[in-house]
Coordinates of C-alpha atoms in Angstrom, one line a residue:
M1 CA 110.2 84.2 106.8
R2 CA 106.2 84.5 105.1
I3 CA 104.8 87.3 107.5
F4 CA 100.5 87.7 107.3
V5 CA 99.8 91.0 108.8
R6 CA 96.5 92.1 109.5
K7 CA 95.6 95.6 107.6
L8 CA 99.2 95.8 105.3
A9 CA 99.7 95.0 102.2
V10 CA 103.1 94.6 101.2
N11 CA 106.1 92.7 99.9
Y12 CA 109.6 93.6 101.1
A13 CA 113.3 92.1 102.1
V14 CA 114.4 93.1 105.5
T15 CA 118.3 92.3 105.3
N16 CA 120.3 92.0 108.5
S17 CA 124.1 90.3 109.4
V18 CA 122.3 86.7 110.0
S19 CA 120.1 86.4 107.2
R20 CA 118.0 87.8 104.5
M21 CA 114.7 87.0 104.7
K22 CA 111.3 87.4 102.6
M23 CA 108.2 88.3 104.2
S24 CA 105.1 88.7 102.3
M25 CA 101.7 90.2 103.7
A26 CA 99.0 90.7 103.2
A27 CA 96.1 92.5 103.8
V28 CA 92.9 90.4 105.5
A29 CA 90.2 90.9 108.7
A30 CA 90.5 87.9 111.6
P31 CA 87.1 88.0 111.8
R32 CA 86.2 87.4 108.1
I33 CA 88.8 84.8 107.3
A34 CA 87.8 82.8 110.9
T35 CA 83.7 83.6 109.6
N36 CA 84.0 82.5 105.7
N37 CA 81.8 86.1 104.7
V38 CA 83.2 88.2 102.0
S39 CA 82.5 90.9 102.1
D40 CA 84.3 94.7 100.9
G41 CA 86.0 92.6 97.5
L42 CA 88.2 90.8 100.3
N43 CA 89.9 87.8 98.8
V44 CA 89.3 85.1 101.0
A45 CA 90.6 82.3 99.0
L46 CA 94.1 83.8 99.3
A47 CA 93.4 85.3 103.1
K48 CA 93.3 80.9 103.6
E49 CA 96.7 80.6 101.6
T50 CA 98.2 83.4 102.7
L51 CA 97.8 82.3 106.8
R52 CA 98.3 79.0 105.4
N53 CA 102.0 80.1 104.1
A54 CA 103.2 82.6 106.7
D55 CA 105.3 81.9 110.0
A56 CA 103.6 85.0 112.2
V57 CA 101.0 86.9 111.9
C58 CA 100.7 90.4 112.9
F59 CA 97.4 91.7 114.8
D60 CA 96.5 95.3 115.5
F61 CA 95.3 95.7 119.5
D62 CA 92.2 98.4 118.9
S63 CA 89.3 97.5 117.6
T64 CA 90.8 94.0 116.5
L65 CA 91.8 92.6 119.0
I66 CA 90.0 94.5 121.5
C67 CA 86.1 95.8 119.9
E68 CA 87.2 99.7 121.1
E69 CA 89.7 101.4 120.9
G70 CA 91.5 101.6 124.3
I71 CA 93.1 105.0 124.7
D72 CA 89.3 106.5 124.7
E73 CA 88.2 103.8 127.1
L74 CA 91.4 105.6 129.4
A75 CA 90.3 108.2 128.2
K76 CA 86.3 108.3 129.4
Y77 CA 88.2 106.8 132.6
C78 CA 90.3 109.4 133.5
G79 CA 87.2 112.0 132.4
A80 CA 88.4 113.2 129.2
G81 CA 86.8 110.8 127.0
E82 CA 84.4 113.5 124.6
A83 CA 87.7 115.9 124.0
V84 CA 89.7 112.9 122.7
A85 CA 87.3 110.7 120.6
T86 CA 87.5 113.4 119.1
W87 CA 91.5 114.1 118.6
T88 CA 90.6 109.9 117.9
K89 CA 88.5 110.4 114.4
K90 CA 90.5 112.6 113.3
A91 CA 93.8 110.8 113.5
M92 CA 91.8 107.8 112.3
D93 CA 90.8 109.7 109.5
G94 CA 94.1 111.2 108.1
G95 CA 93.4 114.6 109.6
T96 CA 95.9 115.3 111.5
R97 CA 99.7 113.0 112.1
F98 CA 99.2 110.1 114.3
Q99 CA 102.1 111.1 116.8
D100 CA 100.6 114.8 116.7
A101 CA 97.0 113.0 118.3
L102 CA 98.9 110.6 120.5
A103 CA 100.4 113.8 122.4
A104 CA 97.5 115.7 122.5
R105 CA 95.5 112.6 123.5
L106 CA 97.6 112.2 126.7
D107 CA 98.0 115.3 127.5
L108 CA 94.4 115.9 127.8
I109 CA 94.5 112.1 130.1
K110 CA 97.6 112.7 131.5
P111 CA 96.9 109.1 132.8
S112 CA 98.7 107.5 136.2
R113 CA 99.9 104.1 136.6
Q114 CA 97.1 103.7 139.2
D115 CA 94.3 105.1 136.1
V116 CA 95.5 102.8 134.0
E117 CA 95.1 100.0 136.2
Q118 CA 91.9 101.3 137.9
C119 CA 90.1 101.3 134.6
L120 CA 91.9 97.9 133.2
I121 CA 90.1 96.3 136.3
K122 CA 86.5 98.3 136.4
H123 CA 86.8 98.5 132.5
P124 CA 88.1 95.4 131.5
P125 CA 88.4 95.6 126.9
L126 CA 85.9 92.9 125.1
L127 CA 88.3 91.0 123.0
S128 CA 86.9 90.6 119.1
P129 CA 84.2 87.7 118.5
R130 CA 86.4 84.5 118.5
A131 CA 89.6 86.5 118.2
A132 CA 91.0 83.9 121.0
E133 CA 90.0 81.6 119.5
F134 CA 91.9 81.7 116.5
V135 CA 95.2 83.7 118.0
Q136 CA 95.1 80.1 119.5
S137 CA 94.2 78.0 116.0
L138 CA 97.3 80.2 114.6
R139 CA 99.3 78.5 117.6
M140 CA 98.1 75.2 117.1
H141 CA 99.0 75.4 113.3
G142 CA 103.6 76.3 114.0
K143 CA 102.5 80.3 113.5
A144 CA 103.7 82.8 115.7
V145 CA 101.8 85.5 117.0
H146 CA 102.7 89.4 117.3
I147 CA 100.6 92.3 118.4
V148 CA 102.2 95.3 116.3
S149 CA 99.9 98.5 117.5
G150 CA 99.6 101.7 118.2
G151 CA 98.2 101.5 121.8
F152 CA 99.8 101.4 124.6
R153 CA 102.0 98.9 125.9
A154 CA 100.7 99.1 129.8
M155 CA 96.8 97.9 127.8
I156 CA 97.7 95.9 125.9
E157 CA 99.9 93.4 127.2
P158 CA 97.5 91.8 130.8
V159 CA 94.6 91.3 127.7
A160 CA 97.6 89.7 125.7
A161 CA 99.0 87.8 127.9
T162 CA 95.6 85.9 129.8
E163 CA 92.9 86.4 127.0
L164 CA 95.3 85.6 123.5
G165 CA 98.7 83.5 125.6
V166 CA 100.9 86.2 123.4
S167 CA 103.5 87.6 126.0
A168 CA 105.2 90.7 126.0
N169 CA 108.5 90.7 123.8
D170 CA 106.0 90.0 121.1
I171 CA 104.2 93.0 121.5
L172 CA 105.6 96.3 119.8
A173 CA 103.6 98.9 121.1
N174 CA 103.3 102.7 122.8
T175 CA 105.2 102.8 126.7
I176 CA 103.8 104.9 128.6
Y177 CA 106.4 106.6 131.1
W178 CA 105.8 107.6 134.4
D179 CA 108.2 109.4 137.6
E180 CA 108.3 107.4 140.4
A181 CA 104.5 108.5 142.4
G182 CA 103.8 106.8 139.5
N183 CA 102.7 110.5 137.7
Y184 CA 102.6 110.5 133.9
A185 CA 105.4 111.4 132.6
G186 CA 105.3 111.5 128.8
F187 CA 105.5 108.9 126.9

């Protein structure tokens, strides 16, 4: 099985009890493929060939399929925007471990289930230009589409299902846990 993953360039073999699959992954940004825009040394011909041969395509969600970072939008909604943005920048620049930055940001936000739901209603994520059309085109060509994200399943699933047609089973993301009253309980 060949899999195309945005932002990752590795070849590796996966072994399971049923079969051995070689997964070929290539780095490329979906909007650049869709527009044939060559920049930063991107080999568009190679990207298109890789997509043609892939059985599945995996996307990041935040700042890829959508135009913003979900955690930053949630933080703004919850009143912790500036402090969380500082941690997000540290994480993106490699200045701290992702897990540590995620824990620190969530400790600042402490989002309830209602906070997440209301944030999505009042500030729906903006899809990246042509993202929905690109995902639809991949599906029309028989490609499985998956989302692999460091973001939060509770924020990704509603958008992925309604805007992109990607089911919850095709999403790998962090889970926010809430207590019975809907208060933040960890991740």
